[in-house]
Coordinates of C-alpha atoms in Angstrom, one line a residue:
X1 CA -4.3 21.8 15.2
X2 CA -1.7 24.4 16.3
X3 CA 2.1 23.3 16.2
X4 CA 4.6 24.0 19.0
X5 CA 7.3 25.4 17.3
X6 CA 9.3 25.4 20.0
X7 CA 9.3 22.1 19.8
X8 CA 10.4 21.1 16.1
X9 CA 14.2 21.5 14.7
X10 CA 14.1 23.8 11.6
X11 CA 16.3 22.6 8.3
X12 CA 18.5 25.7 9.4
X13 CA 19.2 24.7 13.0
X14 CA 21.3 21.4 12.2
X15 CA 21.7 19.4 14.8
X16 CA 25.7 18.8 15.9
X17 CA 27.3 16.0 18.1
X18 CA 30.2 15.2 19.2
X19 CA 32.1 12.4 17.2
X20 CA 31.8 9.4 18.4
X21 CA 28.1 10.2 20.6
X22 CA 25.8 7.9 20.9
X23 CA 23.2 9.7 19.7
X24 CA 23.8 11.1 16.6
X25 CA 22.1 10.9 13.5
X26 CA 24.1 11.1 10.9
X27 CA 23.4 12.9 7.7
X28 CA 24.2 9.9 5.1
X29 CA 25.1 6.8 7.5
X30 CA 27.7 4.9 6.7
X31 CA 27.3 1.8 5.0
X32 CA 28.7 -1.2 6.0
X33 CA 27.6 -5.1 5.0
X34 CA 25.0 -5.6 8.0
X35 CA 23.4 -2.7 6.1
X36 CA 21.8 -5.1 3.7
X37 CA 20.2 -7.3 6.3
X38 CA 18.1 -4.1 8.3
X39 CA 19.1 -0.3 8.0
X40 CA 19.4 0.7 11.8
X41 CA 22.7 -1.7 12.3
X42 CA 24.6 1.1 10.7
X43 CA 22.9 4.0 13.1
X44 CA 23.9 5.0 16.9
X45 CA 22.7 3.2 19.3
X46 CA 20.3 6.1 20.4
X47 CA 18.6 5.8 16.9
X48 CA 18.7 1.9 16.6
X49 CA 16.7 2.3 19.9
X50 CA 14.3 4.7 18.8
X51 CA 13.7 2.7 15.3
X52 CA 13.0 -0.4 17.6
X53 CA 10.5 1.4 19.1
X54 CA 9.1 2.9 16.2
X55 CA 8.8 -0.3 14.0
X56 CA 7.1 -2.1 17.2
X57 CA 4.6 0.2 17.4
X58 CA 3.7 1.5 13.8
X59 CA 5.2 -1.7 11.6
X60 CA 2.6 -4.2 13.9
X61 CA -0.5 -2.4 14.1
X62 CA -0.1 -1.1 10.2
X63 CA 1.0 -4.9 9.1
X64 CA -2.0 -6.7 11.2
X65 CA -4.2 -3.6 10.3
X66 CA -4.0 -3.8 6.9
X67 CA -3.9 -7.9 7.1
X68 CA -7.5 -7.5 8.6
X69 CA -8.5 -5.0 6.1
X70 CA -7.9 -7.5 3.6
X71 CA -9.0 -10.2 5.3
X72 CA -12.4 -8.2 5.3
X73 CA -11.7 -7.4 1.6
X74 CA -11.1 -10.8 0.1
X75 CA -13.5 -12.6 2.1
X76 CA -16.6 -11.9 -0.4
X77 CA -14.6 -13.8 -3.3
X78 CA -13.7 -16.7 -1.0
X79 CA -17.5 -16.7 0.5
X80 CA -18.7 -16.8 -3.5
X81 CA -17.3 -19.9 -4.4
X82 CA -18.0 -21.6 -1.4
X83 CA -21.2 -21.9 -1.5
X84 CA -22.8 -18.3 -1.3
X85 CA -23.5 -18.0 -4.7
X86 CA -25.6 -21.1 -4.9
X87 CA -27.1 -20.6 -1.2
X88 CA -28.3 -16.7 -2.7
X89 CA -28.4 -18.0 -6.0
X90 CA -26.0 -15.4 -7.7
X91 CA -25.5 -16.8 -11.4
X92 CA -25.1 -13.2 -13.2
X93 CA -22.5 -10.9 -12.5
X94 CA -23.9 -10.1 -8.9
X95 CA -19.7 -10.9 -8.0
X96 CA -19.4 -8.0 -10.2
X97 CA -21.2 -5.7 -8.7
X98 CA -20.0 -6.4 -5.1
X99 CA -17.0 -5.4 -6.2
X100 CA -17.5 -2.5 -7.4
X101 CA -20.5 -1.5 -4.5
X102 CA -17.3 -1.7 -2.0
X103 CA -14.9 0.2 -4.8
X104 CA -17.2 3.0 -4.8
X105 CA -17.1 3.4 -1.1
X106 CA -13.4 3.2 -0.9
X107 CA -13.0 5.6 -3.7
X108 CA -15.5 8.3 -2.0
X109 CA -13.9 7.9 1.5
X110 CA -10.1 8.3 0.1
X111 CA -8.9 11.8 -0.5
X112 CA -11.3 13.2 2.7
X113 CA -10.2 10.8 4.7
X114 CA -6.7 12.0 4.1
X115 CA -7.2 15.5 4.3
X116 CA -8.7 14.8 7.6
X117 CA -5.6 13.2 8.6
X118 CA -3.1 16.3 8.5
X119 CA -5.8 18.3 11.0
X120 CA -6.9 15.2 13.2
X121 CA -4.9 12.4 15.3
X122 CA -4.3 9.2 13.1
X123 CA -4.8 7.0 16.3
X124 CA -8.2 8.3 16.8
X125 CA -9.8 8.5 13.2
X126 CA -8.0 5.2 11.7
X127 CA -8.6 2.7 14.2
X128 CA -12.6 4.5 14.5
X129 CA -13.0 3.2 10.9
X130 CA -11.3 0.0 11.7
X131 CA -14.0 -1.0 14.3
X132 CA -16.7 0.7 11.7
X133 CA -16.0 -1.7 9.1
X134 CA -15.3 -4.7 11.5
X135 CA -18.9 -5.0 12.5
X136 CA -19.8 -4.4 9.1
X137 CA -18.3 -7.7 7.8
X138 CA -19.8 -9.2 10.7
X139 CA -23.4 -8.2 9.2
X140 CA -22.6 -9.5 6.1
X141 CA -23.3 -13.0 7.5
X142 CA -26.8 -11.7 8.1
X143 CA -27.6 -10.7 4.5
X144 CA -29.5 -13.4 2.5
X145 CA -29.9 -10.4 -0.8
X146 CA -27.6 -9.0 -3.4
X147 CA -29.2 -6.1 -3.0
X148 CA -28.4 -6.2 0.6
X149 CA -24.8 -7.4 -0.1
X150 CA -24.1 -4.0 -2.3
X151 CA -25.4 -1.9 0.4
X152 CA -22.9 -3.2 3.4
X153 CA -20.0 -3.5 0.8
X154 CA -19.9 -0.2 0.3
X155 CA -20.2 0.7 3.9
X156 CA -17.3 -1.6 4.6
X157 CA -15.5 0.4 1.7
X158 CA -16.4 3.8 2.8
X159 CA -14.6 2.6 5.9
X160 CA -11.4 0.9 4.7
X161 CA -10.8 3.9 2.7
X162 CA -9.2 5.1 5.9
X163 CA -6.3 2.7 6.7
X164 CA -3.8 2.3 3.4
X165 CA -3.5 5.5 2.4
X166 CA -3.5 7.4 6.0
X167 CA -0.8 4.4 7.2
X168 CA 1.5 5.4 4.2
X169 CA 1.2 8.7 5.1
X170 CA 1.9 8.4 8.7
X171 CA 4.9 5.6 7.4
X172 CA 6.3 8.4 5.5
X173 CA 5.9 10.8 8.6
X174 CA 8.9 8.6 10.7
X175 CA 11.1 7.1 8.5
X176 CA 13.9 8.4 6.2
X177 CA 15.0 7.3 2.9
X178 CA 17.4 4.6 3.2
X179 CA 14.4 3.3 5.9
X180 CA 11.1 4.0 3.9
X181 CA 11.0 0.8 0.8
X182 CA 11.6 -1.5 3.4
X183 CA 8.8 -0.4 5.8
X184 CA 6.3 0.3 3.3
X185 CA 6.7 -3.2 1.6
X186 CA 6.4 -5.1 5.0
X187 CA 3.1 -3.3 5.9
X188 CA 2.2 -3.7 1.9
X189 CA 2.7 -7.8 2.5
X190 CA 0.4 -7.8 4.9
X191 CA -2.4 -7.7 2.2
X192 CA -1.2 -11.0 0.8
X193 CA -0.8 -12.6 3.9
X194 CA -5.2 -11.4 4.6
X195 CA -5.4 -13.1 1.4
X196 CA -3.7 -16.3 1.6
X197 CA -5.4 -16.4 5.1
X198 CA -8.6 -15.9 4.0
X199 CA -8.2 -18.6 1.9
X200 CA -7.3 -20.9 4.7
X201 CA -10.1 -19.6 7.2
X202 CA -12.6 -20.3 4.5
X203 CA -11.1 -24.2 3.7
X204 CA -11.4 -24.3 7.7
X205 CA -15.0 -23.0 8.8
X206 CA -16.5 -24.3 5.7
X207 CA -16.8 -27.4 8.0
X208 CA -19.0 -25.1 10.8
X209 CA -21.6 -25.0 7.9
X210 CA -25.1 -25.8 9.6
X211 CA -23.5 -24.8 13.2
X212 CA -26.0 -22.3 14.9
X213 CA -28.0 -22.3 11.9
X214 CA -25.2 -20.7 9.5
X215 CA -23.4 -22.2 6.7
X216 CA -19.6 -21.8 6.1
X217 CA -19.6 -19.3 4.2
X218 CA -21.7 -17.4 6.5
X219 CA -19.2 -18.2 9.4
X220 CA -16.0 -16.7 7.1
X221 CA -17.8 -13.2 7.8
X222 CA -18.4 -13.6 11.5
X223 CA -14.9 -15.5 12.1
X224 CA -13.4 -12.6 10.0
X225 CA -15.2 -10.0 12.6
X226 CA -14.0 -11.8 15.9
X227 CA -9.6 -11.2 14.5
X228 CA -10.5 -8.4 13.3
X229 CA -12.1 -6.6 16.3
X230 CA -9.4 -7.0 19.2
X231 CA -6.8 -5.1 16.4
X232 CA -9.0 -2.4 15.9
X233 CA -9.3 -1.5 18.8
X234 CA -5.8 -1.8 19.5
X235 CA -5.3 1.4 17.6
X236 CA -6.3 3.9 19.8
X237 CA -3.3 2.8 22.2
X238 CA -0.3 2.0 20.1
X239 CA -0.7 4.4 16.5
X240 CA 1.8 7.0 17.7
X241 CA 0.3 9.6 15.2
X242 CA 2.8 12.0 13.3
X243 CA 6.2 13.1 15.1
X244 CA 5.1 17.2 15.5
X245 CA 1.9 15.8 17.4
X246 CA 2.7 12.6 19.2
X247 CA 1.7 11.6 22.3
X248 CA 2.9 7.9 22.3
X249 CA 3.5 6.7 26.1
X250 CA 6.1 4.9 24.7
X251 CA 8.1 7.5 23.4
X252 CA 10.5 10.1 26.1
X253 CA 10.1 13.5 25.7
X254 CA 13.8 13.1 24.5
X255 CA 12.7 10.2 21.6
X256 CA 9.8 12.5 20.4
X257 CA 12.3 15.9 19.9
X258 CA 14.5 13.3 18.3
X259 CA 11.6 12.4 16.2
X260 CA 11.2 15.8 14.7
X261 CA 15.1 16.0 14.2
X262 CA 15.4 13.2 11.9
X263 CA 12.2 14.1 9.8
X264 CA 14.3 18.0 10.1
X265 CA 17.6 16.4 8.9
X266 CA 15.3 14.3 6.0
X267 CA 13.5 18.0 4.8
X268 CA 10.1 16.5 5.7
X269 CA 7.6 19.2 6.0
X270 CA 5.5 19.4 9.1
X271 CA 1.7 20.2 9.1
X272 CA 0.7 23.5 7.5
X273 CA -2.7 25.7 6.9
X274 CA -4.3 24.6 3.4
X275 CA -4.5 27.5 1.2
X276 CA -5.4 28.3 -2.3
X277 CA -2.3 28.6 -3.1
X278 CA -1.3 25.5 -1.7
X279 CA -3.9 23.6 -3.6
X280 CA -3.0 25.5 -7.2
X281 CA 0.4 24.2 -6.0
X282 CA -0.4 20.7 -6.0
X283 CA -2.8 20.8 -9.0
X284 CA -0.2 22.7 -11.2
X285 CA 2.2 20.4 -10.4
X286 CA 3.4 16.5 -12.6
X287 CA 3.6 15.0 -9.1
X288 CA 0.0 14.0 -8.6
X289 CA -0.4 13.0 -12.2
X290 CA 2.1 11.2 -12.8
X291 CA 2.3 9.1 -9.8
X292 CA -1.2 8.5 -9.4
X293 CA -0.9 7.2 -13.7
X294 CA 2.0 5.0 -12.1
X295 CA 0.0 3.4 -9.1
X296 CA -3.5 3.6 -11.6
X297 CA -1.3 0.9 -14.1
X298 CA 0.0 -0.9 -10.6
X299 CA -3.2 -1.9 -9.0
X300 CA -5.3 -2.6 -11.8
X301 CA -2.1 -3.9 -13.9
X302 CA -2.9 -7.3 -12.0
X303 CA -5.5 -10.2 -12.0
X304 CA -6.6 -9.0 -8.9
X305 CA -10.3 -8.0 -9.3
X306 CA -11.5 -11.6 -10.0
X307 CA -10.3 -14.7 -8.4
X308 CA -9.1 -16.0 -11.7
X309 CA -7.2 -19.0 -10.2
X310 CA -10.1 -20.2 -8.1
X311 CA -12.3 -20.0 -10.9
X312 CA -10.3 -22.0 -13.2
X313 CA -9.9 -24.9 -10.4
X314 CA -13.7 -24.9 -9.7
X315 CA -14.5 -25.1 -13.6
X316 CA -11.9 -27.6 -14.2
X317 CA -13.1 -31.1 -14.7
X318 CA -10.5 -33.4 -15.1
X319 CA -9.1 -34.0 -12.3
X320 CA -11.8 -32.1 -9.7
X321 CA -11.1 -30.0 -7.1
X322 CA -12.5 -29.8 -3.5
X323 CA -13.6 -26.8 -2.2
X324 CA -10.6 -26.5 0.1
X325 CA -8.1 -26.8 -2.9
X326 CA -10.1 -24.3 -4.6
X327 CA -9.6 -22.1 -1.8
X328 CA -6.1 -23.0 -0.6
X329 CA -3.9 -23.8 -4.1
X330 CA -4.4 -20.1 -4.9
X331 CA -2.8 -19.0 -1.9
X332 CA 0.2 -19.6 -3.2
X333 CA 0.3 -16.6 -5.4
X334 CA -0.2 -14.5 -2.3
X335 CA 3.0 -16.5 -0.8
X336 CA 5.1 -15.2 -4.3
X337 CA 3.8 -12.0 -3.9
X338 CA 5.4 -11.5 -0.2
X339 CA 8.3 -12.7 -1.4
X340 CA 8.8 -10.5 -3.9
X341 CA 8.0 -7.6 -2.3
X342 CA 9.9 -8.4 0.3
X343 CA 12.9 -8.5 -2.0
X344 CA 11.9 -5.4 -4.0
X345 CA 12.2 -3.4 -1.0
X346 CA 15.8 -4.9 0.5
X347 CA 17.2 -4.3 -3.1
X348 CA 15.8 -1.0 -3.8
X349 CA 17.0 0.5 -0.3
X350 CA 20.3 -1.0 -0.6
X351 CA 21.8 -2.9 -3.7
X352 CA 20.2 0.1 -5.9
X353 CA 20.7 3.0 -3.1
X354 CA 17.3 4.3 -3.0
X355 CA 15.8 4.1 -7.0
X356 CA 12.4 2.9 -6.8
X357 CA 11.7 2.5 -10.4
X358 CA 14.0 -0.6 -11.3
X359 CA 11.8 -3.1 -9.4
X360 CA 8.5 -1.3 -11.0
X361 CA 9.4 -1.9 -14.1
X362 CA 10.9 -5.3 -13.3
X363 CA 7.3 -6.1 -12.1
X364 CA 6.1 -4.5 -15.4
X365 CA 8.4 -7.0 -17.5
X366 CA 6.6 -10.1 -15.9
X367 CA 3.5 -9.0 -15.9
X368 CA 3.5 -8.7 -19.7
X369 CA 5.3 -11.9 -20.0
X370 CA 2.5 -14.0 -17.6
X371 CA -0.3 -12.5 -19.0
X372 CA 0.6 -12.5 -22.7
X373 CA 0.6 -16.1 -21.9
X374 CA -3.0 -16.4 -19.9
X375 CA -4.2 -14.3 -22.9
X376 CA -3.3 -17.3 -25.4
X377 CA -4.8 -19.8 -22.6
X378 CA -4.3 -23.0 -24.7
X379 CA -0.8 -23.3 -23.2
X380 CA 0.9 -26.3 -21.5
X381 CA -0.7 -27.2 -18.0
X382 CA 2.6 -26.8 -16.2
X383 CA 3.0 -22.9 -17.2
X384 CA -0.8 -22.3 -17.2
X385 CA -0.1 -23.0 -13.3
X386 CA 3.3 -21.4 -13.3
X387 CA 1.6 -18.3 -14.6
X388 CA -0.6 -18.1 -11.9
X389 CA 1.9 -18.2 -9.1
X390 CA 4.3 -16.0 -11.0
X391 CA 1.8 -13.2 -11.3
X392 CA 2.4 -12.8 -7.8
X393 CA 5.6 -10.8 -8.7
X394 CA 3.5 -7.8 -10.2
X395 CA 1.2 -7.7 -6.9
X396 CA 4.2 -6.3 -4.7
X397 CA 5.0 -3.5 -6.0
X398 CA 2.5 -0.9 -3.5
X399 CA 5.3 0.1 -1.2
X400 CA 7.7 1.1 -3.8
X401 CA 5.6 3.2 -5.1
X402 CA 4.2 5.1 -1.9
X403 CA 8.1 5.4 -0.9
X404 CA 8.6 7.2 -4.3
X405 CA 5.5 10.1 -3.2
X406 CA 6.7 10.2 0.0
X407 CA 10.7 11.4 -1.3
X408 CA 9.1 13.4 -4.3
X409 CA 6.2 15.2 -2.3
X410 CA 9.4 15.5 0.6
X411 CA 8.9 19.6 0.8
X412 CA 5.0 19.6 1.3
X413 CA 3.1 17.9 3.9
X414 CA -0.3 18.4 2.7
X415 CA 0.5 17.6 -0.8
X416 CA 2.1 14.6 0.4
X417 CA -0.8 13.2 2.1
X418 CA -3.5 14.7 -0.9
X419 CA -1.3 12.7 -3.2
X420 CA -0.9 9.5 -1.7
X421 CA -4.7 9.4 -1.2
X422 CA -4.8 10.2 -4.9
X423 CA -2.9 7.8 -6.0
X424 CA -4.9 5.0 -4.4
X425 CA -8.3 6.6 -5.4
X426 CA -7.7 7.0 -9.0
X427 CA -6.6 3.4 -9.4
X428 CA -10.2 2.6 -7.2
X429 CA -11.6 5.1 -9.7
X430 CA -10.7 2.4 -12.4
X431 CA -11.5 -0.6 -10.5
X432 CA -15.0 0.7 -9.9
X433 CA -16.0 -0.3 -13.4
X434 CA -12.9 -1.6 -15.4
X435 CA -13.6 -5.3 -14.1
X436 CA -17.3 -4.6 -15.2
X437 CA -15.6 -4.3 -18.6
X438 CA -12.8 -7.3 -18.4
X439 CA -13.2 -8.7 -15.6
X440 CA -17.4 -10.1 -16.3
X441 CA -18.1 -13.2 -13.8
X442 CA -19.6 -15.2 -16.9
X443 CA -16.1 -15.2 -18.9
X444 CA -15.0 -17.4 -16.3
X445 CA -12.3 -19.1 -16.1
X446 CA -10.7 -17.2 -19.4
X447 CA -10.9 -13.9 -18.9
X448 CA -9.2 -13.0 -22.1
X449 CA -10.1 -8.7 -22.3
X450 CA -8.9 -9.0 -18.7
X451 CA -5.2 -10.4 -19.3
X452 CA -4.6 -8.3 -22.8
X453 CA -5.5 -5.0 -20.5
X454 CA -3.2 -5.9 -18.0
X455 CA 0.1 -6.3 -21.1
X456 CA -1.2 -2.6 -22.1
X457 CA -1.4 -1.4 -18.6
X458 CA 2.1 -3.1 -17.5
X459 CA 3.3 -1.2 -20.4
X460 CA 2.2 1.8 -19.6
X461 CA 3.8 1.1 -15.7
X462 CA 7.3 0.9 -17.6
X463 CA 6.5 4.2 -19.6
X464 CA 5.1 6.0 -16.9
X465 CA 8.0 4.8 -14.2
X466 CA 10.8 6.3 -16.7
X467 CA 9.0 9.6 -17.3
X468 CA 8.6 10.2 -13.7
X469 CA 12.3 8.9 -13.1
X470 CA 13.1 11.4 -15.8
X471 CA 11.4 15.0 -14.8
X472 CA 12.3 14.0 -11.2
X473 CA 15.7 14.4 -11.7
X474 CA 15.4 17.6 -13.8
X475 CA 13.4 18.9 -11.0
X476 CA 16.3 18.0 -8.2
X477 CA 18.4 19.8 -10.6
X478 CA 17.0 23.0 -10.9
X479 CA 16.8 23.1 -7.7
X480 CA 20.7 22.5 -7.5
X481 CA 21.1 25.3 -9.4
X482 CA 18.1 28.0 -7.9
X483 CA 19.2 27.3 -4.5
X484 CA 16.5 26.5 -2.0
X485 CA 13.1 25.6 -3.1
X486 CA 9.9 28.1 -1.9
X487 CA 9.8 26.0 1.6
X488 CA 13.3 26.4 2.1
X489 CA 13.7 22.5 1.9
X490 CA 17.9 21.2 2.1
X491 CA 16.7 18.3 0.7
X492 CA 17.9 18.9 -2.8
X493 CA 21.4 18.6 -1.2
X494 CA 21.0 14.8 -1.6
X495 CA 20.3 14.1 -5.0
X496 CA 19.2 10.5 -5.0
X497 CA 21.7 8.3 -7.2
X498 CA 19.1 7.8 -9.7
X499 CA 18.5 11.4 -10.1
X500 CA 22.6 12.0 -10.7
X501 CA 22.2 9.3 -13.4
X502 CA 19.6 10.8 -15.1
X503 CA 20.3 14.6 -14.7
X504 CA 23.3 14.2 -17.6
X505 CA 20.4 14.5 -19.8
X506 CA 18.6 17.6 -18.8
X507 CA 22.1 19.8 -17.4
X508 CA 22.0 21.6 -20.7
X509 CA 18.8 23.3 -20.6

């Protein structure tokens, strides 16, 4: 898709106001207390405006997008111990599988579903799969086989594969740095809030079993399909795609040319032919490595590919649970994780100035320390339960890492978006037959292999985080000292505090 040049503020064509004008957009704001509550109180009112905008449009459909997507995604585990699995009579590892049959989808869609993005309109393709995958949960009320189950959950995968990583690459198209953490981790919350709600739903229609011939579970799916459609479709109207390309009827003429200043004034890279060179670029380079190794020990570095909670309620005896605790005492792990997150992302944009990797490997710390615990399982009661709320605080840590990609892949558009898509897919890659591994339905509720592999993985987060932290801040430094990079990006003008901190130990070479 062709770009009007005309239309987009090179890096060396600053952008000057007069002191004091309304509209400015200042280089390195100035930071004062309300700073630490939201980032635009510190901005002209011009930008503030904008940003309000912005967040209204991208922030909502992204969080409920993403809220339905897992909504759509949890709903199987839900369903299964509500009464599917004895309805379909699923006693192996059939939960297994299901898994995995949507895992492979999402992992095949990923990276071409990205690629597409830079040459396509995000508010046409993303919301498309959206609706794809809406009326695919719905038939999953239909399907009375396993067999039949694997086929549609991969469907519904192949189309989900779409929305994370093309939102965190249209995220990281608007926003700067002091602006990106806190964005990211909202829309990343979302997923808990699907979670905690499908929960709910499922304690809630459980009681329309036998209505119109379905039982509950049977209703979750179709219930699921009726939130999910009216946001779907809500996509083609509000996504405002990328700055160099939007047409947002929401946005002046004025607010989209002030668009492409700020992403100017941040080095961000508009859309550019891919080349062979361009690829050997991004395939010679640590980036897509190392961050996809970080985000591979993040998402499987978490009891998330089982409902390990749930499982131990429903197998515990003394005292026993009703299916609506089952489904609704677990939430509150979801309710930890948006908390955290939350937090993660106010502190990392302001209190720590931008480093992303303190809070990962915070999140790394606990992890090791909750699931060294589940791994022993003969613990007290109290911290058995403790552990399973506080293992929330390793689930929020998505955003973080997607606002790291976005700062360190700053200079390249189209390595940007391959390596966000990366990222996800090779921790999918893992998560297609890992839990097949550690996470087998018939270890239930201790899922010992499961919680030693996440100590070794959250170790490796830790690890991984520091190396990156570490060859980041040699490459900002070179390019200190070289001048301009190949794409002529000013960005390493503003070496990240984290990257001064560290670039002591490299100055010498």
């Amino acid at each position: 898709m062709a770009i009007d040049e005309k239309n987009v503020t090179r890096l060396n064509e600053p952008i000057v106001e007069e002191p004091g004008d309304s509209g400015v957009i200042q280089l390195k704001p100035q930071k004062k207390w309300t700073s630490y509550l939201w980032d635009t109180f510190d901005k002209s009112p011009k930008e503030r405006r904008f940003l309000f905008k912005v967040d209204a449009a991208i922030l909502t459909f992204a969080s409920l997008g993403y809220f339905i997507k897992y909504l759509d995604q949890a709903n199987i585990n839900n369903a299964f111990v509500s009464g599917m699995k004895e309805d379909l009579n699923l006693y192996g590892n059939q939960l297994n599988y299901m898994t995995t049959a949507w895992t492979v989808g999402y992992v095949l869609g990923e990276i071409p579903s990205n690629i597409l993005l830079t040459r396509v309109r995000p508010s046409i393709w993303i919301p498309a799969c959206e609706v794809t995958w809406t009326i695919l949960t719905m038939c999953l009320s239909r399907c009375n086989t396993a067999t039949q189950i694997y086929v549609v959950r991969f469907l519904v995968g192949l189309a989900e594969s779409a929305f994370y990583p093309g939102m965190q690459y249209v995220i990281g198209s608007w926003y700067r740095k002091d602006e990106l953490a806190k964005r990211s981790c909202i829309f990343h919350t979302s997923s808990a809030l699907g979670t905690m709600f499908s929960g709910y739903l499922m304690a809630a229609v459980y009681h329309l079993g036998g209505k119109g011939g379905y039982e509950g579970w049977q209703w979750l799916f179709i219930v699921d399909g009726i939130i999910s459609l009216p946001i779907a479709i809500a996509g083609f109207f509000v996504l405002p795609d990328v700055p160099e390309i939007t047409k947002a009827f929401y946005l002046s003429e004025e607010e989209k040319q002030f668009a492409r200043q700020r992403m100017a004034y941040e080095g961000r890279e508009n859309r550019k032919p891919y080349t062979k060179a361009k690829f050997k670029k991004i395939l010679t380079s640590w980036h897509i490595y190392l961050l996809s190794l970080l985000y591979v020990c993040f998402n499987n570095g978490a009891a998330g590919a089982a409902p390990v909670f749930a499982q131990y309620l429903k197998d515990n005896k003394n005292p026993k649970y009703t299916v609506s605790e089952i489904n609704t005492y677990p939430t509150g792990t979801s309710a930890v994780q948006v908390v955290t997150t939350l937090v993660y992302a106010w502190v990392s944009d302001s209190v720590l100035n931008g480093a992303r990797w303190p809070p990962i490997v915070f999140g790394g710390v606990v992890n090791i320390i909750v699931y060294v615990s589940l791994a022993v399982w003969d613990i007290p009661v109290g911290w058995k339960w403790a552990c399973f709320y506080i293992m929330g605080c390793g689930f929020g840590l998505s955003g973080l890492c997607m606002a790291w990609v976005h700062e360190i892949c700053n200079e390249d558009n189209e390595e940007r978006a391959i390596v966000v898509a990366s990222m996800n897919e090779m921790a999918y890659v893992l998560q297609a037959w890992l839990p097949l591994i550690v996470w087998q339905q018939v270890d239930a509720p201790n899922y010992q292999k499961g919680y030693i592999t996440i100590v070794f993985l959250a170790a490796l987060l830790i690890a991984t985080a520091f190396t990156i932290r570490y060859l980041w801040a040699r490459e900002l430094l070179r390019k200190q000292r070289y001048g301009r990079s190949d794409s002529g990006d000013a960005s390493v003008d503003r070496v990240s505090s984290e990257a001064k901190d560290v670039a002591v130990l490299v100055k010498e070479e």
